[in-house]
PDB file of C-alpha atoms in Angstrom:
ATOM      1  CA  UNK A 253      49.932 123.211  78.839  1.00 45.00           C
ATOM      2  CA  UNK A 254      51.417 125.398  81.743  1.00 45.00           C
ATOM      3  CA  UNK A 255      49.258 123.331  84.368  1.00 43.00           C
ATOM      4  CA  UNK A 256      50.112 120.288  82.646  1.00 49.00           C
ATOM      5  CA  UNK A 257      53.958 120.951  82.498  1.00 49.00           C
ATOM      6  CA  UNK A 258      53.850 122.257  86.617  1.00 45.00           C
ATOM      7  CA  UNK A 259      52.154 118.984  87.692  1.00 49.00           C
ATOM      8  CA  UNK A 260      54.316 117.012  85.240  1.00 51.00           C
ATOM      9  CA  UNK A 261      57.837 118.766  87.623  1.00 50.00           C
ATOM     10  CA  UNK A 262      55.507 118.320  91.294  1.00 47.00           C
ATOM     11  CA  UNK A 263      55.296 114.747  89.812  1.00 46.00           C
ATOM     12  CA  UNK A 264      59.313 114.541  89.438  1.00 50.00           C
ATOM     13  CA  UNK A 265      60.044 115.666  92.707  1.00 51.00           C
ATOM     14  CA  UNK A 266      57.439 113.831  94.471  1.00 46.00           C
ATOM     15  CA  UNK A 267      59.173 110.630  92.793  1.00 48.00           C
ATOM     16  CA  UNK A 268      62.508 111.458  93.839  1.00 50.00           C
ATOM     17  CA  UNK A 269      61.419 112.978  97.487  1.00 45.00           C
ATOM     18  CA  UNK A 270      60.009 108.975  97.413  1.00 43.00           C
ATOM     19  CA  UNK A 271      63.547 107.580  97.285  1.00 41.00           C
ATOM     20  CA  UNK A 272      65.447 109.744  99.686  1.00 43.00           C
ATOM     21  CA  UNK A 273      66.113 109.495 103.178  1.00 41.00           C
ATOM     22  CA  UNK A 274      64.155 112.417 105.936  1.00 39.00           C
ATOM     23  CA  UNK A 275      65.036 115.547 105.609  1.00 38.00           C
ATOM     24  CA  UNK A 276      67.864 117.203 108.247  1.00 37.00           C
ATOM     25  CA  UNK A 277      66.497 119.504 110.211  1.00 32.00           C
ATOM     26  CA  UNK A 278      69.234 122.387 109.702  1.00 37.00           C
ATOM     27  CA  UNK A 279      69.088 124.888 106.710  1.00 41.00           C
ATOM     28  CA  UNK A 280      71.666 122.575 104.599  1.00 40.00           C
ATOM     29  CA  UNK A 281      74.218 125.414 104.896  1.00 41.00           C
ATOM     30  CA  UNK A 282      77.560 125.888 107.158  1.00 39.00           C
ATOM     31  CA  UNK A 283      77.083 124.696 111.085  1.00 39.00           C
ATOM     32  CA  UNK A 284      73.411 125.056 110.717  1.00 41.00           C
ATOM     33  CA  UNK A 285      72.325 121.238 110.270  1.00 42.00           C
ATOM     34  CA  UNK A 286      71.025 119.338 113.886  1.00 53.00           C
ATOM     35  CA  UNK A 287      71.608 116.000 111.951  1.00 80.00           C
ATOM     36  CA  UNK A 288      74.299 114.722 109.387  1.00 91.00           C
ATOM     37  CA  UNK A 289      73.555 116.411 105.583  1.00 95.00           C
ATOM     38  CA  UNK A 290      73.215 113.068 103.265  1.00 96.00           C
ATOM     39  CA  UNK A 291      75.808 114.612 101.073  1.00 98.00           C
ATOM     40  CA  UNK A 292      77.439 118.297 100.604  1.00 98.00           C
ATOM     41  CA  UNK A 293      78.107 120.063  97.425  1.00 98.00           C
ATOM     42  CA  UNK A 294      80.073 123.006  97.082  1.00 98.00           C
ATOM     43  CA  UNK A 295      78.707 125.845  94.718  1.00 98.00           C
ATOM     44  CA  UNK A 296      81.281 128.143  92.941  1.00 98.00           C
ATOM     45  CA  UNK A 297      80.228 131.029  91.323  1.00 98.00           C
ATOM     46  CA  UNK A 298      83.582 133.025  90.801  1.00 98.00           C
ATOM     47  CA  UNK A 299      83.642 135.425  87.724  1.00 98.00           C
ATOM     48  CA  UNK A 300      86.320 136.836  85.358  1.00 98.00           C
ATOM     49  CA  UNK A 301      84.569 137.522  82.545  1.00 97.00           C
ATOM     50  CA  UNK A 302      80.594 138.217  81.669  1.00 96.00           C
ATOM     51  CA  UNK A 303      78.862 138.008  85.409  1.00 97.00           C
ATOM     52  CA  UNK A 304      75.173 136.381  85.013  1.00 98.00           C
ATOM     53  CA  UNK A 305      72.757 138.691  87.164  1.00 98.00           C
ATOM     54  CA  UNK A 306      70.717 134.794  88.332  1.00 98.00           C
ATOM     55  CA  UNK A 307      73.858 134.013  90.407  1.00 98.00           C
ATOM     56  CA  UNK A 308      72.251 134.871  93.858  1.00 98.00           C
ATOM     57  CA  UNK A 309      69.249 133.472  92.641  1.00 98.00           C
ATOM     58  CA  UNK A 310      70.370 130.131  91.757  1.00 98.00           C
ATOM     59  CA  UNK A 311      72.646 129.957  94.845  1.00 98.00           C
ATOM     60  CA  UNK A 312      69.231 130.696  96.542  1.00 98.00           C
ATOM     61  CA  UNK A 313      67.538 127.568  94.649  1.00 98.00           C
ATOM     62  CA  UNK A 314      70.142 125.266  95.952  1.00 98.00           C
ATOM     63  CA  UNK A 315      70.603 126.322  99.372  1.00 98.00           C
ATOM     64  CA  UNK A 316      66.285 126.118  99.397  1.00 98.00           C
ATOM     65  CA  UNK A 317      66.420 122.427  97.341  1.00 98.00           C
ATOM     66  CA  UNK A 318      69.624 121.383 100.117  1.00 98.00           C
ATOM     67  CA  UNK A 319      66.867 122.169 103.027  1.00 97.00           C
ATOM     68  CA  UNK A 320      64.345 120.526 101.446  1.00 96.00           C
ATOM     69  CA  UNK A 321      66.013 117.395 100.565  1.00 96.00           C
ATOM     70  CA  UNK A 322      68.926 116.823 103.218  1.00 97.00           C
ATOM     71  CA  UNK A 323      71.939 117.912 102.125  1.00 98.00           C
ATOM     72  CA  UNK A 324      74.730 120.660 102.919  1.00 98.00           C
ATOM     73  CA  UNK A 325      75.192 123.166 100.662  1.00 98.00           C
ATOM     74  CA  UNK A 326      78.451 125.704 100.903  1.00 98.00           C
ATOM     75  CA  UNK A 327      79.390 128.808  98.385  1.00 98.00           C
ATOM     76  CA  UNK A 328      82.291 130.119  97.918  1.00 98.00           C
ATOM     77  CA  UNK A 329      84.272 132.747  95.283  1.00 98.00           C
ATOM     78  CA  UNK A 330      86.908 131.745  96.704  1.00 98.00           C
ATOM     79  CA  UNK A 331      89.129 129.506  94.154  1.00 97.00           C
ATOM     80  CA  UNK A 332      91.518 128.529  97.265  1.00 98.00           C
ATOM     81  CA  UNK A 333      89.314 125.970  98.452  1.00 98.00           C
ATOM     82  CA  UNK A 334      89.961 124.064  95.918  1.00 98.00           C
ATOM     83  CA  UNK A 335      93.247 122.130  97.153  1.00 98.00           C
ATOM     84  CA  UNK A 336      92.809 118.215  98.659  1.00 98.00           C
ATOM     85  CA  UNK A 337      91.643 118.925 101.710  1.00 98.00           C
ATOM     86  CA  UNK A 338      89.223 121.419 100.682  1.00 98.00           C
ATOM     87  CA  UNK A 339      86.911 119.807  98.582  1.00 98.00           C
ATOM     88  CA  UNK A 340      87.506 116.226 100.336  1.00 98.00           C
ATOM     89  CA  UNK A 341      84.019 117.033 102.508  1.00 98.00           C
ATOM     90  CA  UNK A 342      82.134 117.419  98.866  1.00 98.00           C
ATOM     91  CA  UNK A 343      80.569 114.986  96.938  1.00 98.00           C
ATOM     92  CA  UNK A 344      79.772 117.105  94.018  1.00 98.00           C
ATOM     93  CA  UNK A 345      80.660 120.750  93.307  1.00 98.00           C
ATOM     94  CA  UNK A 346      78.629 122.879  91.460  1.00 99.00           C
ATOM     95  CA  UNK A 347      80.011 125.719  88.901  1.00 98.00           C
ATOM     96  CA  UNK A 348      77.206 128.001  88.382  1.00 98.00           C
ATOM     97  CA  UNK A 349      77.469 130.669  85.449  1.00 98.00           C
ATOM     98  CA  UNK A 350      81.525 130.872  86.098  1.00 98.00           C
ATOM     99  CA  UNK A 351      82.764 132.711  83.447  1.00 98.00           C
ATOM    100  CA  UNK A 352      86.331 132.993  82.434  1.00 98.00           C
ATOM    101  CA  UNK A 353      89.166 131.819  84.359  1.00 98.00           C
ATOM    102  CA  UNK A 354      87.708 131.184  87.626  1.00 98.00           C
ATOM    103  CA  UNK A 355      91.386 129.202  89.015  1.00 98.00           C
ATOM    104  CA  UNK A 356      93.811 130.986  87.812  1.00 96.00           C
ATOM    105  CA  UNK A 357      95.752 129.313  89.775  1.00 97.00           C
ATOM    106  CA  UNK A 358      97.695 125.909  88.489  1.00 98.00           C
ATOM    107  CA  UNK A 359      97.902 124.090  91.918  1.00 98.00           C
ATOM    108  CA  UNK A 360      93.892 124.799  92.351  1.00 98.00           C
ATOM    109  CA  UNK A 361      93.382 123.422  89.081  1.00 98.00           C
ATOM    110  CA  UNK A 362      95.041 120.329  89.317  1.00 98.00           C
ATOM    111  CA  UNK A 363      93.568 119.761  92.862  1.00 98.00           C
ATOM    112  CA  UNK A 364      90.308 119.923  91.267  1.00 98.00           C
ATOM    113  CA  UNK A 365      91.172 117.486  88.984  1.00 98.00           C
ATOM    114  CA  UNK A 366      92.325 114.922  91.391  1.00 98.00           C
ATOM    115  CA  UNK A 367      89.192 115.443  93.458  1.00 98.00           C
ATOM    116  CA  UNK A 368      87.469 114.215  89.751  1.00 98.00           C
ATOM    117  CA  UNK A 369      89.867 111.299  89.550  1.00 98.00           C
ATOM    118  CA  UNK A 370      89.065 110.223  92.768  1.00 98.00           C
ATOM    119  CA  UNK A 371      85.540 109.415  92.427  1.00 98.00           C
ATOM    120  CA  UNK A 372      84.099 113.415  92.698  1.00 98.00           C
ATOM    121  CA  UNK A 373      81.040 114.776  91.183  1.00 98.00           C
ATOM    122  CA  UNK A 374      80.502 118.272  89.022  1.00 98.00           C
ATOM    123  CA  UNK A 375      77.292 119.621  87.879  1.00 99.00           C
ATOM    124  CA  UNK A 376      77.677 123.162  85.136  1.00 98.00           C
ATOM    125  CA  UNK A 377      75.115 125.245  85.022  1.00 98.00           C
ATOM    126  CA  UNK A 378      74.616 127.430  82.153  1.00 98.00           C
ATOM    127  CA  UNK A 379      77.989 129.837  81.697  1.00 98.00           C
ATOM    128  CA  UNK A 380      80.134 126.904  83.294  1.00 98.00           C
ATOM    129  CA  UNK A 381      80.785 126.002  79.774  1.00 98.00           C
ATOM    130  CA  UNK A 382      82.423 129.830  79.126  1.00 98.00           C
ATOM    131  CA  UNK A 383      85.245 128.878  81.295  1.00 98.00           C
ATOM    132  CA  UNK A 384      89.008 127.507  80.321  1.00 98.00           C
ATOM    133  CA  UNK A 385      88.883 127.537  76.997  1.00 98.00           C
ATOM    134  CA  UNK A 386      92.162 126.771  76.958  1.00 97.00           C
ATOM    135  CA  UNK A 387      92.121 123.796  79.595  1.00 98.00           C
ATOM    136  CA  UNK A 388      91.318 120.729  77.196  1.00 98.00           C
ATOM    137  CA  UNK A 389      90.714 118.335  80.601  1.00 98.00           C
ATOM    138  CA  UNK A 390      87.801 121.037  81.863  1.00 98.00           C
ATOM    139  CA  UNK A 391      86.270 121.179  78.779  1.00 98.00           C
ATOM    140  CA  UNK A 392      86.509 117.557  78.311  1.00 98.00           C
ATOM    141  CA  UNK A 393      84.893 117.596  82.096  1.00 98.00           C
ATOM    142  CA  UNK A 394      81.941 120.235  80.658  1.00 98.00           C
ATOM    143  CA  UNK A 395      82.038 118.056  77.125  1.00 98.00           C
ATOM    144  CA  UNK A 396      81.597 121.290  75.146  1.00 98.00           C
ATOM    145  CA  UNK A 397      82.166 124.686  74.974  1.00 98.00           C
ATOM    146  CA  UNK A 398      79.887 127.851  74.630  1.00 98.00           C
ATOM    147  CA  UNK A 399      80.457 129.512  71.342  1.00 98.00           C
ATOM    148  CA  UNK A 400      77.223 131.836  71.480  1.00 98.00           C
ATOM    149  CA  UNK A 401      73.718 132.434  71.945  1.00 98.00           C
ATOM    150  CA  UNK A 402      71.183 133.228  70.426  1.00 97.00           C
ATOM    151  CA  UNK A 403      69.453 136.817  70.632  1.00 97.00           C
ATOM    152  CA  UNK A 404      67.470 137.574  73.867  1.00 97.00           C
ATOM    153  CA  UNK A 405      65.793 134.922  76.244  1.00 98.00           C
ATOM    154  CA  UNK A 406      63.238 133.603  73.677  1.00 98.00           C
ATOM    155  CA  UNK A 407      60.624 130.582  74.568  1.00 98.00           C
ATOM    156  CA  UNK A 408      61.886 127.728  72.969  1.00 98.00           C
ATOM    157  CA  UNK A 409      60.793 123.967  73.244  1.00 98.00           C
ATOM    158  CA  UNK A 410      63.667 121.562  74.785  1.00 98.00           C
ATOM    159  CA  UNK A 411      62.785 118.044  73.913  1.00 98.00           C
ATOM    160  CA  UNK A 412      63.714 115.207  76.257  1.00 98.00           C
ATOM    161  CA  UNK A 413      65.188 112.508  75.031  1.00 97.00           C
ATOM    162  CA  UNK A 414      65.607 110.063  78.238  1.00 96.00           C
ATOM    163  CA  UNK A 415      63.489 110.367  80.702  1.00 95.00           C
ATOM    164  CA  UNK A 416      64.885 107.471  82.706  1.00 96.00           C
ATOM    165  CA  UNK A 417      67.396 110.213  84.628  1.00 97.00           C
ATOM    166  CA  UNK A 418      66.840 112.093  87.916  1.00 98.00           C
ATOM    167  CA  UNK A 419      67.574 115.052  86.082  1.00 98.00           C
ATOM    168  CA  UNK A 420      64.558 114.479  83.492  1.00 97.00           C
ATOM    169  CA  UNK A 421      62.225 112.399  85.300  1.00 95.00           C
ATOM    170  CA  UNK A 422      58.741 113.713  84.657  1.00 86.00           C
ATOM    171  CA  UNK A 423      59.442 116.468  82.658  1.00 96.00           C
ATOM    172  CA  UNK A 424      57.171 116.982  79.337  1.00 96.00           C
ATOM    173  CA  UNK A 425      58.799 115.512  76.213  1.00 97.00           C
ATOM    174  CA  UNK A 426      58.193 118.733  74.993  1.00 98.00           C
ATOM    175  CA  UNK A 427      59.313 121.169  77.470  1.00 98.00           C
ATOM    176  CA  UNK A 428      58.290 125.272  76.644  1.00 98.00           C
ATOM    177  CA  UNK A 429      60.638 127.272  78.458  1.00 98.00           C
ATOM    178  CA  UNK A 430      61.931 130.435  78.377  1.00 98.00           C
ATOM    179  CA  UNK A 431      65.875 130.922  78.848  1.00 98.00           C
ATOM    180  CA  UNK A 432      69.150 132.279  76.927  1.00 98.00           C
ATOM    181  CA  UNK A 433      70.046 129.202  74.232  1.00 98.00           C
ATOM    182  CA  UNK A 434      73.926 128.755  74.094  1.00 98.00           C
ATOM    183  CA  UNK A 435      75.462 126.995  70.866  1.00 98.00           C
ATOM    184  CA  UNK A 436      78.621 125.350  71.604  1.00 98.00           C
ATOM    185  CA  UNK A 437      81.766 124.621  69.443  1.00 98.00           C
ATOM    186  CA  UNK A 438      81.437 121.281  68.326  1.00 98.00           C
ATOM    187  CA  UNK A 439      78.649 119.093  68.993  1.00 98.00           C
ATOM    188  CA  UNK A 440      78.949 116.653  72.430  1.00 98.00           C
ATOM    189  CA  UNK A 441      76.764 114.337  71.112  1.00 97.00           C
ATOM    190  CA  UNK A 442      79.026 110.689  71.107  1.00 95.00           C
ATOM    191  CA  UNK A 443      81.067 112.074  73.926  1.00 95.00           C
ATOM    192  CA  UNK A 444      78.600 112.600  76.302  1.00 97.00           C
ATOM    193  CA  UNK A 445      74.791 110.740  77.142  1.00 97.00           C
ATOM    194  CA  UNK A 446      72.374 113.512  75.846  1.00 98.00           C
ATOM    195  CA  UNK A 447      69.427 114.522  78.041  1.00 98.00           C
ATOM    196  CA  UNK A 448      67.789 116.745  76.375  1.00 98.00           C
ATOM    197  CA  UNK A 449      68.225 118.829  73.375  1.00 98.00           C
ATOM    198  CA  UNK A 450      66.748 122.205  72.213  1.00 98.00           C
ATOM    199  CA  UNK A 451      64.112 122.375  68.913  1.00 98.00           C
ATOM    200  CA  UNK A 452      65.557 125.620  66.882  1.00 98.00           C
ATOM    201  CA  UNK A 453      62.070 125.064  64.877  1.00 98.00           C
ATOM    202  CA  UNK A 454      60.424 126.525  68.134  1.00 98.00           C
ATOM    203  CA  UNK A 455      62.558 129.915  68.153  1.00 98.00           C
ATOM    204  CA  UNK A 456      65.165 131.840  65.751  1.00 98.00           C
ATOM    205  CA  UNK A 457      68.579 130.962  66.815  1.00 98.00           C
ATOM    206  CA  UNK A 458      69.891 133.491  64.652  1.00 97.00           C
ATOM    207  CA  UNK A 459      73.735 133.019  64.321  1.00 96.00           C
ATOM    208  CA  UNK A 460      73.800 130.450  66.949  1.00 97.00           C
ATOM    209  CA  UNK A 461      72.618 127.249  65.088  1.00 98.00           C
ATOM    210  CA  UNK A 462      73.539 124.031  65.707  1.00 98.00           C
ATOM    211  CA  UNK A 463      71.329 122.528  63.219  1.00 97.00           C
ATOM    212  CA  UNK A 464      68.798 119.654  63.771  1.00 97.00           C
ATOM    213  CA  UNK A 465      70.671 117.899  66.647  1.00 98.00           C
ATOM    214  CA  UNK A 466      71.221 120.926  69.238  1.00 98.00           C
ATOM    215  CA  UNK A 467      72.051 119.311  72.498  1.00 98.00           C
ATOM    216  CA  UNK A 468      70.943 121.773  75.504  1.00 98.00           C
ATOM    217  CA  UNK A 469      71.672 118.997  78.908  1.00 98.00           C
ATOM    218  CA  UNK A 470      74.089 115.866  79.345  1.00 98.00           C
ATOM    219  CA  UNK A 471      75.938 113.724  81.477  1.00 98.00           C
ATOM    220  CA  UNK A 472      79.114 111.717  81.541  1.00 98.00           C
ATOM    221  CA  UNK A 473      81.533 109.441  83.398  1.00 97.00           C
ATOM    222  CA  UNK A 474      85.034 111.305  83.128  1.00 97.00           C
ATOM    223  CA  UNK A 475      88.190 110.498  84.676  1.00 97.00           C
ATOM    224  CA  UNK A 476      86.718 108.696  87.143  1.00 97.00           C
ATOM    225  CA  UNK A 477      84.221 111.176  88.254  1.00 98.00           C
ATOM    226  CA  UNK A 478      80.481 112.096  87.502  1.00 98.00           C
ATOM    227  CA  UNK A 479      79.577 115.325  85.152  1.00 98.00           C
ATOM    228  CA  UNK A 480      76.464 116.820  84.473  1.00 98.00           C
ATOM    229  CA  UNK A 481      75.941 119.882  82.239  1.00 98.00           C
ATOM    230  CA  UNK A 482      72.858 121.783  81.773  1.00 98.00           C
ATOM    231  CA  UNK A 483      72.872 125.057  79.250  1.00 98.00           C
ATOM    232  CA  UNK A 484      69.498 126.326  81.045  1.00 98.00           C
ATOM    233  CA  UNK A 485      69.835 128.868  83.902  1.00 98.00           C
ATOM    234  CA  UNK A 486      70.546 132.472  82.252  1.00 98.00           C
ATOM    235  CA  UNK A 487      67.043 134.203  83.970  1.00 98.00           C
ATOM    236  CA  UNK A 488      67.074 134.188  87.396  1.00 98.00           C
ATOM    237  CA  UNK A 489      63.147 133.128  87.213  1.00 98.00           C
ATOM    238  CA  UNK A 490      64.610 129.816  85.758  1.00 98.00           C
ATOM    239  CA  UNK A 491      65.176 129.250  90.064  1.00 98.00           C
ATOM    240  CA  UNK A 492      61.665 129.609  90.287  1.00 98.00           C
ATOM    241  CA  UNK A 493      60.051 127.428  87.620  1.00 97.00           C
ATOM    242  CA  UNK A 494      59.167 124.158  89.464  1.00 97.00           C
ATOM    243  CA  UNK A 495      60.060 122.168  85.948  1.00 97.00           C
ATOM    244  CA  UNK A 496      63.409 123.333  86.236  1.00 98.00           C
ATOM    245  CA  UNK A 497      63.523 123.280  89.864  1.00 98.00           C
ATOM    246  CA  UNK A 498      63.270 119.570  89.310  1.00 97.00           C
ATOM    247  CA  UNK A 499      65.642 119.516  86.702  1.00 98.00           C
ATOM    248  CA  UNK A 500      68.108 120.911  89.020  1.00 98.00           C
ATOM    249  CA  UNK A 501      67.430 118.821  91.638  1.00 98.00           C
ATOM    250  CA  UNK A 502      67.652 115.496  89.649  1.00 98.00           C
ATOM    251  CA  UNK A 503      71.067 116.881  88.501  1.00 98.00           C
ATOM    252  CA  UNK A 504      72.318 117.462  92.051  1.00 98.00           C
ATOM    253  CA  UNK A 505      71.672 114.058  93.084  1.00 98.00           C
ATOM    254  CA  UNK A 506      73.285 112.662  89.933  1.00 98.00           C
ATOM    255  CA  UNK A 507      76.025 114.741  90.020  1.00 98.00           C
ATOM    256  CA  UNK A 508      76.953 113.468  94.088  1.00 98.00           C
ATOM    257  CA  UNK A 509      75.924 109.752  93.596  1.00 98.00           C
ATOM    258  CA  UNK A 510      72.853 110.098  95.620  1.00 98.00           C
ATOM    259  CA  UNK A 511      70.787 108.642  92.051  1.00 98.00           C
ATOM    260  CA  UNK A 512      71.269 106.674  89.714  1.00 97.00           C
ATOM    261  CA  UNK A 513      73.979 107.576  87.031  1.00 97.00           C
ATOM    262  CA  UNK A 514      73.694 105.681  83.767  1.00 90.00           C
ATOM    263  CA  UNK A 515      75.698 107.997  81.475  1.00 92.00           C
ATOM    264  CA  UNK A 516      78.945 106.190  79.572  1.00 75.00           C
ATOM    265  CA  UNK A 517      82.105 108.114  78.968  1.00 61.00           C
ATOM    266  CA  UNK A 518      85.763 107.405  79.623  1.00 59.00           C
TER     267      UNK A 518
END
């Protein structure tokens, strides 16, 4: 199963390397680039409450997936680049495990939301859905948010339910992984186009049940923008698996209009 399930993700981004332009020749990070990125994202990672230890290593994955594939990646902690002119270079950013309040600040906040309105892209990865709790438009923008997990990372099997997405092209219907599985506070399914969903059969989720129908990855058209959400990413070896690597990947490209995006929403 674990050869079957690597060749299955090698097979993903094989298909998707078949669609995109060359590769720049530059690193994909500030300055470094000898040719035009196809795109930039921006990757936040600012913390104020519980800080995920797989930060560095999934700001590692992108910045290696940016070289590979052509586009500019920048991080920052830094919530005052989010005003108009600041994210105006990006066309997706990525919130990766922010926990918290990571803009405390209103004017960032509503800059961020008119970057959405205008046509912008987010991907959230994993704690991105422990932020603004008390923001209805971000967790609109998420679709959900985290209410807990279940205990420990266990190996679970996440079951894809459209594989006609960059984000899940290839992948195993049945995909064994090991991670942290969130349960969120209301179910997104009807908001949001589910991608995948997580089979508590496969592993106790304790307290931290959704039930039969436990969405674990979506996307969404929202205020004009692009969101993708996926709950995977707690382990910092999640940067390394090659399934999830392509997972990531697909989501990227989604997420800054560089693939296709069939997902409804409002």
């Amino acid at each position: 199963m674990g050869v079957r399930r690597t060749a299955a993700a090698l097979v993903a981004l094989a298909a998707l390397a078949a669609t995109l332009p060359a590769c720049a020749s530059g690193d994909g990070g500030l300055g470094s680039a000898a040719t035009s990125p196809r795109f930039r994202v921006l990757v936040f990672s600012r913390t104020t409450g519980y800080r995920h230890a797989s930060i560095p290593a999934g700001v590692a994955a992108i910045r290696r997936l940016g070289r590979a594939r052509g586009f500019g990646v920048d991080h920052t902690e830094d919530e005052g680049r989010f005003t108009d002119r600041g994210l105006a270079p990006y066309a997706a950013v990525v919130f990766l495990s922010t926990t918290g309040e990571p803009l405390a600040r209103a004017a960032h906040r509503r800059a961020f939301r008119r970057y959405i309105e205008r046509g912008g892209g987010f991907l959230g990865i994993h704690a991105a859905s422990d932020s603004f709790y008390d923001w209805p438009w971000y967790v609109g923008l998420v679709g959900a948010s985290f209410r807990r997990h279940a205990p420990g990372t266990p190996a679970a099997n996440v079951l894809v339910e459209d594989h006609h997405t960059a984000a899940t092209a290839g992948l195993a219907p049945v995909w064994r992984r090991t991670d942290e599985w969130y349960a969120f506070r209301s179910n997104p399914r009807g908001r949001v186009h589910v991608l995948a969903t997580v089979d508590e059969r496969s592993y106790d989720p304790d307290d931290a049940s959704m039930g039969a129908d436990h969405p674990i990855a979506w996307c969404r058209r929202y205020d004009g923008g692009r969101s993708l959400y996926t709950a995977m990413g707690h382990t910092s070896e999640s940067f390394r698996e090659p399934s999830f690597e392509a997972h990531l990947l697909g989501a990227i490209e989604m997420a800054a209009g560089a693939a296709p995006f069939a997902c409804a929403g409002r």
